[in-house]
Coordinates of C-alpha atoms in Angstrom, one line a residue:
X19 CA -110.4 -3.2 -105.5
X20 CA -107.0 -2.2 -107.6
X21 CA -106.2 -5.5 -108.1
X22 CA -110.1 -5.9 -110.1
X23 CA -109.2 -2.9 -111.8
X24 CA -111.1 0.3 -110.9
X25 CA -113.6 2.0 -113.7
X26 CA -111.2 5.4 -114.4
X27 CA -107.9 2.5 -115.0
X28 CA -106.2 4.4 -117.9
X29 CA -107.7 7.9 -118.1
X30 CA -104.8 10.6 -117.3
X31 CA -105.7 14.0 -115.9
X32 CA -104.2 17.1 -115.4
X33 CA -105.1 18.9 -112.6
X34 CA -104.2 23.2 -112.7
X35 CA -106.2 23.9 -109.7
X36 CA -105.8 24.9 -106.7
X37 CA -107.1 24.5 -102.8
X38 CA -110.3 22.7 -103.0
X39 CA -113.2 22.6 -105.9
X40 CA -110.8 21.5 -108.5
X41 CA -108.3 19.6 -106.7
X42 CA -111.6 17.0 -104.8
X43 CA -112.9 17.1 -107.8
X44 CA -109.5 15.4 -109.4
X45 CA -109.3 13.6 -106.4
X46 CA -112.8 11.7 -107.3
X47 CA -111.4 10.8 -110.7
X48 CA -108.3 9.5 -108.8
X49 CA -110.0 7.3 -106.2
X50 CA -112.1 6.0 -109.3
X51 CA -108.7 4.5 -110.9
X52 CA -107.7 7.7 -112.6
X53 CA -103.9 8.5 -113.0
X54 CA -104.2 12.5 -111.8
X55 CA -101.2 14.6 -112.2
X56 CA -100.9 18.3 -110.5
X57 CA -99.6 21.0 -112.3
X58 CA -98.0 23.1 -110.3
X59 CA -95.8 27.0 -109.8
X60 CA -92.3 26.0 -108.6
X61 CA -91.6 27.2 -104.7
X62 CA -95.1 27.3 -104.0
X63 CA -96.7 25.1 -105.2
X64 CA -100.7 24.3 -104.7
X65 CA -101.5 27.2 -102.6
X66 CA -103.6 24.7 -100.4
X67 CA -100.3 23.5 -99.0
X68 CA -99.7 26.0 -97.2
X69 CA -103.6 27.0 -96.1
X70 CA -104.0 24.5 -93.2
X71 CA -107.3 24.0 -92.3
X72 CA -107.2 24.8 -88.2
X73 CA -103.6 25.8 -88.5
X74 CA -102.7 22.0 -88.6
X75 CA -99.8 21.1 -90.6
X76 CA -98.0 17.6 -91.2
X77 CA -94.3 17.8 -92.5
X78 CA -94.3 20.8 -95.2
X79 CA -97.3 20.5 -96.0
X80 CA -101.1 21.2 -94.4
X81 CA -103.3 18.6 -93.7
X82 CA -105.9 19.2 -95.7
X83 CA -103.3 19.6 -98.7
X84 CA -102.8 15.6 -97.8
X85 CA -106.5 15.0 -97.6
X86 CA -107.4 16.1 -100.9
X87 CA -104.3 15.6 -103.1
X88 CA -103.7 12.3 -101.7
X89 CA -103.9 9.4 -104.5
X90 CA -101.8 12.0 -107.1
X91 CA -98.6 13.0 -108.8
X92 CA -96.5 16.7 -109.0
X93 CA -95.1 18.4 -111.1
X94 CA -93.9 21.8 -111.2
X95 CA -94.2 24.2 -114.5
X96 CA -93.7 28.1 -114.7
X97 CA -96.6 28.4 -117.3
X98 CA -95.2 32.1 -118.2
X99 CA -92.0 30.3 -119.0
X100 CA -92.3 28.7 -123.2
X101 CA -90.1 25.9 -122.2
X102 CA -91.8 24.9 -119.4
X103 CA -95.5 26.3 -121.2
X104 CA -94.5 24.0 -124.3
X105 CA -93.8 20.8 -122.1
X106 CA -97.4 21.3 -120.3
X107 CA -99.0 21.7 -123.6
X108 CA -97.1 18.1 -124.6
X109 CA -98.7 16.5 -121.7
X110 CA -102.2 18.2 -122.5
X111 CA -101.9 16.0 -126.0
X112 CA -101.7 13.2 -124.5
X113 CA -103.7 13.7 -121.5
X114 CA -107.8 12.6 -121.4
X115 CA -108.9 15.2 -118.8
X116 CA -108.1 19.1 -117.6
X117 CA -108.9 20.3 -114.6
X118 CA -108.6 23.8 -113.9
X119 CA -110.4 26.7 -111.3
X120 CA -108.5 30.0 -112.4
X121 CA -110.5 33.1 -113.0
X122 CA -112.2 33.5 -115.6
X123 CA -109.2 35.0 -118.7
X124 CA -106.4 33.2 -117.0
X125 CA -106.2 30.2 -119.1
X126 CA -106.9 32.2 -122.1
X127 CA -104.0 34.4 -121.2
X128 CA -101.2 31.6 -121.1
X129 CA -103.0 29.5 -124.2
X130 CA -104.3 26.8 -122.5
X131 CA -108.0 27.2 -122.2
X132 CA -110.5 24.8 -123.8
X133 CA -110.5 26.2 -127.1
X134 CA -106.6 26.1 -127.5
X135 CA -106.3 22.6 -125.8
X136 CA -108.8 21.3 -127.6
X137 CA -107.0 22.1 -130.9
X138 CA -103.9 20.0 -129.3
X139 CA -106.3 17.4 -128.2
X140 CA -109.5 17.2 -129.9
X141 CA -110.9 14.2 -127.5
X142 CA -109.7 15.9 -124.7
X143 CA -112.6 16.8 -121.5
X144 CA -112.0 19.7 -120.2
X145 CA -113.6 20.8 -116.7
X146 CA -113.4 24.3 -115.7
X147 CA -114.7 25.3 -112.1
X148 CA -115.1 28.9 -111.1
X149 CA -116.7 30.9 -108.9
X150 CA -119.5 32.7 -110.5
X151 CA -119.6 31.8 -113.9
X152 CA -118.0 33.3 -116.9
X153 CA -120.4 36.0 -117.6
X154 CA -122.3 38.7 -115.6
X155 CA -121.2 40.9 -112.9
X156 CA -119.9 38.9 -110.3
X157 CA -117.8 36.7 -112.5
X158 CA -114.3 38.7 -111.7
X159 CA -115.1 38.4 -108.0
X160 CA -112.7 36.3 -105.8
X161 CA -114.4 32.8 -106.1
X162 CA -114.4 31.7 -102.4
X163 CA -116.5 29.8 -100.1
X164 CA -117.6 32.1 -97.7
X165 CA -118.1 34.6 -100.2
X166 CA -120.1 32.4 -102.7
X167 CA -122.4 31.5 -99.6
X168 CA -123.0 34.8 -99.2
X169 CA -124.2 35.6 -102.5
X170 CA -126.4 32.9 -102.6
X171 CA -128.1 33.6 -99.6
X172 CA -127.9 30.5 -97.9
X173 CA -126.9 32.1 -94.4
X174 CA -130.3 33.6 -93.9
X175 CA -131.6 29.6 -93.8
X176 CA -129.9 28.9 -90.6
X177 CA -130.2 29.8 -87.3
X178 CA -133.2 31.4 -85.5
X179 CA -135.7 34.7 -86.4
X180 CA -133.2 36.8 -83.4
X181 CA -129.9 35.5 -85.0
X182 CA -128.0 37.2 -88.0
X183 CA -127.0 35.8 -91.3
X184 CA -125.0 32.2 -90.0
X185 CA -123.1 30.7 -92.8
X186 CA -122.4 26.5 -93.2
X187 CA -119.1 25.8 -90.7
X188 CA -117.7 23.5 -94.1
X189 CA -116.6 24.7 -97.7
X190 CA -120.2 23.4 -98.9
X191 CA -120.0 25.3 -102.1
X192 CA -116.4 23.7 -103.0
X193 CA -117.5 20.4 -102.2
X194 CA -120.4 20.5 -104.1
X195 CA -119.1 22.2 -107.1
X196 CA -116.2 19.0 -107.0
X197 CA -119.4 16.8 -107.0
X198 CA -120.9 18.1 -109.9
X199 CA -117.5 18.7 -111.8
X200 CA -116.3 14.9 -111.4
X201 CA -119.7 14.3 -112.8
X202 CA -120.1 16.2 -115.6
X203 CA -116.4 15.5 -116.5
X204 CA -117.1 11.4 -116.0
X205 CA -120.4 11.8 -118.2
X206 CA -118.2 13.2 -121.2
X207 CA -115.6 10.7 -121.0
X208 CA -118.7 8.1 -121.6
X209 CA -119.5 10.2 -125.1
X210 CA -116.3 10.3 -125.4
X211 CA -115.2 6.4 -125.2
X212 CA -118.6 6.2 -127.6
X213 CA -118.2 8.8 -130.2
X214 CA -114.6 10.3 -129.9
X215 CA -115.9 13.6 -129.2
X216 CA -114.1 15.5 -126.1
X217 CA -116.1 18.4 -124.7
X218 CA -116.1 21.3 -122.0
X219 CA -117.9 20.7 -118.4
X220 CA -118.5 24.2 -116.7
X221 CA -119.6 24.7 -113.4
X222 CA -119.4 27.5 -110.4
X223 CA -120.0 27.5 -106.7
X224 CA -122.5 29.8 -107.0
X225 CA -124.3 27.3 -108.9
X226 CA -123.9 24.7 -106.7
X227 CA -125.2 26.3 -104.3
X228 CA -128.4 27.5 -105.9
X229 CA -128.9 24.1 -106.9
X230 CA -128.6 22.7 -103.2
X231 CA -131.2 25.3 -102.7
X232 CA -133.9 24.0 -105.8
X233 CA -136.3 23.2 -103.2
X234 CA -137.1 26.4 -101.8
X235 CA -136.1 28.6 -105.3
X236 CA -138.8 25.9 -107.0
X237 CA -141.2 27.5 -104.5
X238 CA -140.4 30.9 -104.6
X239 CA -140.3 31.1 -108.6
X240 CA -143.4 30.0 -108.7
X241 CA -144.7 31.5 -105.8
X242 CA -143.6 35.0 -104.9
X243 CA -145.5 35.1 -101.9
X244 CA -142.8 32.7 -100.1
X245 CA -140.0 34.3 -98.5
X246 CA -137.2 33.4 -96.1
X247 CA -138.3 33.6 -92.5
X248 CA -136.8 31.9 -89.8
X249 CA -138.5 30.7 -86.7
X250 CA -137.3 30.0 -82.8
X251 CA -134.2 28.9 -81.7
X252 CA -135.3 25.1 -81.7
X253 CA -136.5 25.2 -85.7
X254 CA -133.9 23.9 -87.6
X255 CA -136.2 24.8 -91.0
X256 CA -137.5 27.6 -92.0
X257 CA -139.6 26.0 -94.4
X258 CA -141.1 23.0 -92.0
X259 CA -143.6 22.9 -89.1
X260 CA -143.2 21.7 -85.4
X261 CA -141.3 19.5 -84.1
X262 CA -138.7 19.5 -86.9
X263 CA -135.7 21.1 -84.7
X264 CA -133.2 20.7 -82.5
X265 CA -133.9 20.1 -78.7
X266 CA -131.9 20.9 -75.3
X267 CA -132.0 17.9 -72.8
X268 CA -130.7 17.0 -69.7
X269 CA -126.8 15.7 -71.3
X270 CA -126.5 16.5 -74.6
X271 CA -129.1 17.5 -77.7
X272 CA -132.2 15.8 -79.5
X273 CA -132.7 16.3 -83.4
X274 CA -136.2 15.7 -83.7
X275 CA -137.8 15.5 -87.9
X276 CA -141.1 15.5 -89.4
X277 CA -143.5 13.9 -87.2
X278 CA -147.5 14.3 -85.7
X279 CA -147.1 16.5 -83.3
X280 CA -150.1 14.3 -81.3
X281 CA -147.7 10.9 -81.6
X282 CA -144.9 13.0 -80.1
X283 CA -147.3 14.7 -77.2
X284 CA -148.4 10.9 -76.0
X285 CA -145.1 9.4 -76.8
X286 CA -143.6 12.5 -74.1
X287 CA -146.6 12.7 -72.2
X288 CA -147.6 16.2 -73.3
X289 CA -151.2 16.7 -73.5
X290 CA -151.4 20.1 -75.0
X291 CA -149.8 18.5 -77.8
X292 CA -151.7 14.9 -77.7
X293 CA -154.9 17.7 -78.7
X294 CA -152.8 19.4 -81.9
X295 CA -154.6 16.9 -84.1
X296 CA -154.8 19.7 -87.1
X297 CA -151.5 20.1 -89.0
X298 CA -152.5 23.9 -89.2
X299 CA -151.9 24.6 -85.7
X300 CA -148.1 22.4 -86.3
X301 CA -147.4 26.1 -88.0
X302 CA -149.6 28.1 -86.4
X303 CA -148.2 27.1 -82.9
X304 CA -145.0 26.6 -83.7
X305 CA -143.2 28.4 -81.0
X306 CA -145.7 26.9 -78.2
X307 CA -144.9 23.0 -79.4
X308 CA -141.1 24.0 -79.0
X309 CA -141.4 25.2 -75.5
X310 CA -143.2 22.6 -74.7
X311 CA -140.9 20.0 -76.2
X312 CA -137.9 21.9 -74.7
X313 CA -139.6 22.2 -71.3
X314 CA -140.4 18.4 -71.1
X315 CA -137.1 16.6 -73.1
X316 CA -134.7 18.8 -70.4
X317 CA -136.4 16.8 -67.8
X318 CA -134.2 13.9 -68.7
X319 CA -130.7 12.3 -70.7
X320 CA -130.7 12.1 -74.4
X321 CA -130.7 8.2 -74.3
X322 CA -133.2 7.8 -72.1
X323 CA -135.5 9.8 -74.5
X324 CA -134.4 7.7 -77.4
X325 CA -135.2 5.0 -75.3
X326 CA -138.6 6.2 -75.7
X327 CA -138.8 7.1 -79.3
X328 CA -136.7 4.7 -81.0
X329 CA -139.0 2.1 -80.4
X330 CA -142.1 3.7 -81.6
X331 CA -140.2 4.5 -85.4
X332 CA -139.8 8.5 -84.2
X333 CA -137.8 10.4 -86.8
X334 CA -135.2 11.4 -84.3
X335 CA -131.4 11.1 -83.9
X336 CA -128.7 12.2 -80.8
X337 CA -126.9 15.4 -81.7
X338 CA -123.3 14.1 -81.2
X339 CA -120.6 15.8 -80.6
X340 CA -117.0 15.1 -82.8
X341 CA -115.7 13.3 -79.8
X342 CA -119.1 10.8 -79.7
X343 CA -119.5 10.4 -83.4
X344 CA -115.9 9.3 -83.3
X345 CA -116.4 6.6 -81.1
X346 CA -119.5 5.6 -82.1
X347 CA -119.9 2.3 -82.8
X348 CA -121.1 3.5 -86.4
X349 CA -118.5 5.9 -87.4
X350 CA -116.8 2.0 -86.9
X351 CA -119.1 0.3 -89.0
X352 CA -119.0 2.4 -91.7
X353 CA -115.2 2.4 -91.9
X354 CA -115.1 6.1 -93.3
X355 CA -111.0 6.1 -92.6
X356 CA -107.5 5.1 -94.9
X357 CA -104.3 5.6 -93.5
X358 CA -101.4 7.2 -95.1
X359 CA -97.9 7.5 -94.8
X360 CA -95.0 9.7 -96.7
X361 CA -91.6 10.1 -95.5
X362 CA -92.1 8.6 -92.2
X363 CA -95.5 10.7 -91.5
X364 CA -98.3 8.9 -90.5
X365 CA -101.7 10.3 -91.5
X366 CA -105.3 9.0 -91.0
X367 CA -107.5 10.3 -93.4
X368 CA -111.3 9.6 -95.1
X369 CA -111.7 7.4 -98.3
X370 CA -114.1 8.0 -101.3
X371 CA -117.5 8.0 -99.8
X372 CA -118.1 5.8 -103.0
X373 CA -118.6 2.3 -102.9
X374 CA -118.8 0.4 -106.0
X375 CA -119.7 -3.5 -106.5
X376 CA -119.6 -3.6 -102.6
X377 CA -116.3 -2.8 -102.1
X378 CA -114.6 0.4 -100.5
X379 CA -112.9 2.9 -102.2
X380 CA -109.3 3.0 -100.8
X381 CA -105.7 3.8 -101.5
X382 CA -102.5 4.4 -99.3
X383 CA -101.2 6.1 -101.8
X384 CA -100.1 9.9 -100.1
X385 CA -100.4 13.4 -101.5
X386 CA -97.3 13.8 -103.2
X387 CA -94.4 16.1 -102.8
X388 CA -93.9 19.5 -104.5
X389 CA -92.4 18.4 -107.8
X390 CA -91.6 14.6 -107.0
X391 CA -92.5 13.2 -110.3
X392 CA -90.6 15.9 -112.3
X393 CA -87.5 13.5 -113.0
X394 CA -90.4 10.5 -114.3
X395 CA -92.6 13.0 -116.5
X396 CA -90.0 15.7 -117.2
X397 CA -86.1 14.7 -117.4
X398 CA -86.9 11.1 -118.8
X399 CA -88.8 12.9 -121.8
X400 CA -91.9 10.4 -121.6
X401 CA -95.1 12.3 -121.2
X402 CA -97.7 11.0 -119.3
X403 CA -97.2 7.5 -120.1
X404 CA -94.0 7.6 -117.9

């Protein structure tokens, strides 16, 4: 795909942030052709290369440092010192994009937020990511992923009625927010390359997560009658009737969707549920269909149900585990994996889930050292066109 040049070919960003919103987000840019270069403290670095996700580090740095800074360039700057401040603010001239997830004030602080870089760089986009917005109450509060879950109250949508608030096992609200960051900040560079104008692209995990939530807020704003209330330990909606849920069998687990609960009853041989022929009762007698189900799938393996359903276009799927979904046959097909390597470390790793024209999104290219390109962008004097 390089060698057809890659839609971003030419656009230069600067990346201030740290850990995970920002830096993915910059990371999307990158794997799009865009030339991303990290700004980072000197000694430290990129506090997300010392957070390792499960502990797991490779060479000085954490995995998941090399999974999302992977395809990218360092360089260190003290941004309280005016040497080092004033050779930043020379690269934000001739930069195209900022990235940055500080608290709201910081930027402000040192002179570099979008008002002041826009008056170095008046075509520059600049994409901020925080974690509750820049106004209101909760906008000083630490903006992490847990935390912004929290407040949105997305851990009172899983689980069951008996369990307490269960929060997503992922940083959802970072990915997302990195999602809708690399879009906003790719839909200004179109004005941009069309009018000249640069602009500001503002986003927060707390509003990503309300937006992966526009569904059920949609409902509830219109209609306060509809609250949150979870149902049995099979349901795996809150908001959608028997059999949509998760279900126990003899080897493994069953992930059953929206389907007539009669088609399921004759397809399982269940004849209480064959009779369910009103979608009223799909609610009504939710908990009863589960058992049911639950009684009846336990009577045998998981493939040898989906032996059953598959063929009769049942909305179901196996609940793998990691170990099964990596040898699946299509984990394979789908090719989600790149391998990198930096010093003699070898790391497997995923690509860009983007595919454009056809073709995967891949590069070899590995998350870069602390400070490895300061002799190219710093001692040689030549910007970001070194």
């Amino acid at each position: 795909m390089t060698d057809l040049g890659l839609p971003l070919d030419g656009i230069t960003v600067l990346d201030f942030s740290q850990f995970l919103a920002g830096p993915v987000a910059a990371l999307r840019l990158a794997d799009l052709g865009a030339r991303v270069i990290k700004i980072e403290r000197p000694g430290t670095g990129d506090l997300g290369r010392r957070l390792a996700f499960a502990g797991r580090m490779a060479g000085d740095d954490s995995m998941s440092f090399h999974a999302m800074n992977r395809n990218k360039e360092s360089v260190t700057a003290d941004l309280k010192n005016p040497d080092d401040l004033a050779f930043v603010r020379d690269l934000v001239r001739e930069a195209d994009v900022v990235i940055q997830n500080f608290r709201p004030g910081v930027m402000e602080r040192i002179g570099l937020d979008h008002a002041s870089a826009a008056e170095l760089n008046p075509t520059l986009v600049y994409g901020s990511v925080s974690g509750y917005g820049d106004h209101g109450p909760l906008k000083d509060r630490p903006g992490q992923d847990l935390l912004a879950q929290a407040v949105s109250g997305i851990p009172w949508l899983n689980g069951s009625a008996d369990d307490p608030p269960v929060p997503i096992g992922l940083a959802i609200a970072d990915h997302l927010a990195s999602c809708h960051l690399a879009q906003g900040i790719t839909a200004l560079l179109v004005r941009r390359f069309r009018d000249g104008r640069g602009g500001l692209v503002q986003t927060s995990l707390l509003e990503s997560l309300l937006d992966l939530q526009f569904e059920l807020l949609t409902t509830r704003l219109n209609d306060p009658t509809v609250t949150v209330r979870r149902k049995g330990p099979r349901s795996a909606h809150a908001f959608l009737s028997a059999p949509y849920g998760i279900y126990p069998t003899s080897d493994g687990w069953l992930a059953i969707a929206m389907n007539p609960v009669p088609t399921i009853g004759r397809l399982l041989d269940i004849p209480e549920l064959v009779e369910m022929t009103d979608p009223a009762t799909w609610w009504e007698r939710q908990q009863e269909i589960e058992d049911l189900l639950s009684k009846r799938l336990a009577a045998r393996t998981r493939d040898e149900w989906l032996a059953v359903l598959d063929p009769a276009d049942v909305w179901c799927a196996p609940v793998l585990t990691q170990e099964e979904l990596l040898g699946h046959e299509g984990f394979r097909a789908i090719a989600m994996t790149q391998e990198l390597n930096r010093d003699g470390l070898h790391l497997t790793t995923t690509r860009s889930p983007i595919r454009l024209d056809g073709r995967r999104l891949l590069s070899d290219r590995p998350a870069p050292r602390l400070g490895e390109h300061n002799h190219a962008l710093r001692e040689r004097g030549k910007g970001v066109t070194a």
